PDB file of C-alpha atoms in Angstrom:
ATOM      1  CA  MET A   8      24.268 -17.309  35.920  1.00 68.00           C
ATOM      2  CA  PRO A   9      27.330 -20.183  37.105  1.00 76.00           C
ATOM      3  CA  THR A  10      25.775 -23.576  38.969  1.00 83.00           C
ATOM      4  CA  ALA A  11      27.450 -24.558  41.534  1.00 83.00           C
ATOM      5  CA  ILE A  12      27.536 -28.663  41.927  1.00 88.00           C
ATOM      6  CA  ILE A  13      27.204 -28.915  46.056  1.00 86.00           C
ATOM      7  CA  THR A  14      28.823 -32.859  46.566  1.00 90.00           C
ATOM      8  CA  THR A  15      27.343 -34.509  49.901  1.00 90.00           C
ATOM      9  CA  ASP A  16      31.049 -34.013  51.565  1.00 90.00           C
ATOM     10  CA  ASP A  17      30.159 -29.681  51.070  1.00 88.00           C
ATOM     11  CA  LEU A  18      27.756 -30.441  53.067  1.00 90.00           C
ATOM     12  CA  ARG A  19      28.909 -32.664  56.284  1.00 89.00           C
ATOM     13  CA  GLU A  20      31.830 -30.064  55.600  1.00 91.00           C
ATOM     14  CA  PHE A  21      28.584 -27.789  56.238  1.00 90.00           C
ATOM     15  CA  LYS A  22      27.251 -29.330  59.144  1.00 89.00           C
ATOM     16  CA  MET A  23      30.786 -30.040  61.130  1.00 89.00           C
ATOM     17  CA  GLU A  24      31.430 -26.453  60.482  1.00 90.00           C
ATOM     18  CA  LEU A  25      28.351 -25.537  62.159  1.00 89.00           C
ATOM     19  CA  LEU A  26      28.538 -27.448  64.543  1.00 87.00           C
ATOM     20  CA  ASP A  27      31.636 -26.121  65.946  1.00 87.00           C
ATOM     21  CA  ASP A  28      30.221 -22.502  66.159  1.00 87.00           C
ATOM     22  CA  ILE A  29      27.604 -23.881  67.765  1.00 84.00           C
ATOM     23  CA  LYS A  30      29.392 -25.560  70.621  1.00 84.00           C
ATOM     24  CA  ASN A  31      32.108 -22.884  70.339  1.00 84.00           C
ATOM     25  CA  LEU A  32      28.460 -20.238  71.244  1.00 82.00           C
ATOM     26  CA  LEU A  33      27.593 -22.632  73.385  1.00 76.00           C
ATOM     27  CA  ALA A  34      30.907 -22.673  75.006  1.00 78.00           C
ATOM     28  CA  LYS A  35      31.159 -18.641  74.971  1.00 78.00           C
ATOM     29  CA  GLN A  36      27.431 -18.199  76.893  1.00 71.00           C
ATOM     30  CA  GLU A  37      28.387 -20.372  79.929  1.00 70.00           C
ATOM     31  CA  ALA A  38      31.423 -18.828  80.831  1.00 71.00           C
ATOM     32  CA  SER A  39      30.500 -15.748  81.135  1.00 70.00           C
ATOM     33  CA  GLY A  40      27.423 -17.616  82.769  1.00 66.00           C
ATOM     34  CA  ASN A  41      24.637 -15.909  80.354  1.00 61.00           C
ATOM     35  CA  ILE A  42      23.368 -18.896  79.577  1.00 57.00           C
ATOM     36  CA  LYS A  43      19.538 -19.530  80.878  1.00 72.00           C
ATOM     37  CA  LYS A  44      18.076 -23.409  81.275  1.00 83.00           C
ATOM     38  CA  TYR A  45      15.618 -23.192  77.969  1.00 90.00           C
ATOM     39  CA  LEU A  46      15.545 -21.629  75.117  1.00 92.00           C
ATOM     40  CA  LYS A  47      12.504 -20.415  72.820  1.00 93.00           C
ATOM     41  CA  SER A  48      13.185 -20.864  68.992  1.00 94.00           C
ATOM     42  CA  SER A  49      14.310 -17.562  68.631  1.00 93.00           C
ATOM     43  CA  GLU A  50      17.057 -17.350  71.025  1.00 91.00           C
ATOM     44  CA  VAL A  51      18.819 -20.923  69.130  1.00 91.00           C
ATOM     45  CA  MET A  52      17.970 -19.443  65.395  1.00 92.00           C
ATOM     46  CA  ASP A  53      20.239 -16.614  67.189  1.00 89.00           C
ATOM     47  CA  LEU A  54      22.181 -18.677  69.361  1.00 84.00           C
ATOM     48  CA  LEU A  55      22.544 -20.946  66.032  1.00 85.00           C
ATOM     49  CA  GLN A  56      22.486 -18.848  63.193  1.00 88.00           C
ATOM     50  CA  VAL A  57      19.745 -20.808  61.593  1.00 90.00           C
ATOM     51  CA  SER A  58      16.675 -20.213  59.936  1.00 94.00           C
ATOM     52  CA  PRO A  59      13.409 -20.961  61.631  1.00 94.00           C
ATOM     53  CA  GLY A  60      13.184 -23.753  58.716  1.00 95.00           C
ATOM     54  CA  THR A  61      16.336 -25.394  60.053  1.00 93.00           C
ATOM     55  CA  LEU A  62      15.686 -25.278  63.074  1.00 94.00           C
ATOM     56  CA  GLN A  63      12.158 -27.068  62.238  1.00 95.00           C
ATOM     57  CA  ASN A  64      14.079 -29.491  60.256  1.00 94.00           C
ATOM     58  CA  LEU A  65      16.465 -29.843  63.695  1.00 92.00           C
ATOM     59  CA  ARG A  66      13.476 -30.658  65.526  1.00 93.00           C
ATOM     60  CA  ILE A  67      12.047 -32.911  62.519  1.00 94.00           C
ATOM     61  CA  ASN A  68      14.078 -35.107  62.136  1.00 93.00           C
ATOM     62  CA  GLY A  69      15.077 -35.714  65.830  1.00 91.00           C
ATOM     63  CA  THR A  70      18.743 -33.961  65.672  1.00 90.00           C
ATOM     64  CA  LEU A  71      17.426 -31.214  68.749  1.00 92.00           C
ATOM     65  CA  PRO A  72      15.376 -32.794  71.732  1.00 93.00           C
ATOM     66  CA  TYR A  73      12.128 -29.913  72.671  1.00 94.00           C
ATOM     67  CA  THR A  74       9.895 -29.551  75.103  1.00 94.00           C
ATOM     68  CA  LYS A  75       6.656 -27.923  73.318  1.00 94.00           C
ATOM     69  CA  VAL A  76       4.129 -25.979  76.278  1.00 92.00           C
ATOM     70  CA  GLY A  77       1.316 -23.875  75.067  1.00 91.00           C
ATOM     71  CA  GLY A  78       2.126 -23.980  71.686  1.00 91.00           C
ATOM     72  CA  ILE A  79       5.508 -21.966  72.510  1.00 92.00           C
ATOM     73  CA  ILE A  80       9.012 -24.456  71.807  1.00 94.00           C
ATOM     74  CA  TYR A  81      11.073 -24.706  74.224  1.00 95.00           C
ATOM     75  CA  TYR A  82      14.977 -26.175  74.107  1.00 94.00           C
ATOM     76  CA  ASP A  83      17.038 -27.151  76.973  1.00 92.00           C
ATOM     77  CA  ALA A  84      20.353 -25.269  76.726  1.00 88.00           C
ATOM     78  CA  ALA A  85      22.194 -28.208  78.292  1.00 87.00           C
ATOM     79  CA  GLU A  86      20.462 -31.385  75.797  1.00 90.00           C
ATOM     80  CA  ILE A  87      22.036 -28.526  72.732  1.00 88.00           C
ATOM     81  CA  GLN A  88      25.275 -28.834  74.009  1.00 85.00           C
ATOM     82  CA  LYS A  89      25.179 -32.670  74.304  1.00 87.00           C
ATOM     83  CA  VAL A  90      23.940 -32.720  70.360  1.00 85.00           C
ATOM     84  CA  MET A  91      27.215 -30.598  69.841  1.00 79.00           C
ATOM     85  CA  ASP A  92      28.971 -33.339  71.618  1.00 84.00           C
ATOM     86  CA  ALA A  93      27.610 -36.280  70.381  1.00 84.00           C
ATOM     87  CA  ASN A  94      28.246 -34.991  66.844  1.00 80.00           C
ATOM     88  CA  ARG A  95      31.897 -33.886  66.740  1.00 82.00           C
ATOM     89  CA  VAL A  96      34.061 -35.337  64.599  1.00 82.00           C
ATOM     90  CA  GLN A  97      37.935 -35.308  65.265  1.00 78.00           C
ATOM     91  CA  HIS A  98      39.573 -35.085  61.942  1.00 75.00           C
ATOM     92  CA  GLY A  99      42.549 -37.615  62.456  1.00 67.00           C
ATOM     93  CA  LEU A 100      46.437 -35.672  61.389  1.00 60.00           C
ATOM     94  CA  ASN A 101      49.223 -37.742  61.287  1.00 58.00           C
ATOM     95  CA  LEU A 102      51.879 -35.603  61.191  1.00 52.00           C
TER      96      LEU A 102
END
């Protein structure tokens, strides 16, 4: 079984691709008017296309703010958009 080495640059690139995908999904939902104010964990996992463990890590490390009410975790859709905007990286291409 071949072994692949993952570098920090690979992880950084993955993060940026994931954030771009999230932003695009949010923009599509916002444009169609289907976005809700608060999303449950399962909806955020579908939206971001991440696993439960990844979503938990995003909560634990403070990347995604959340509210817990009666054992159910809710995420503010506008806050998710703010996180996407705050983490946007512009790569300067000097042509």
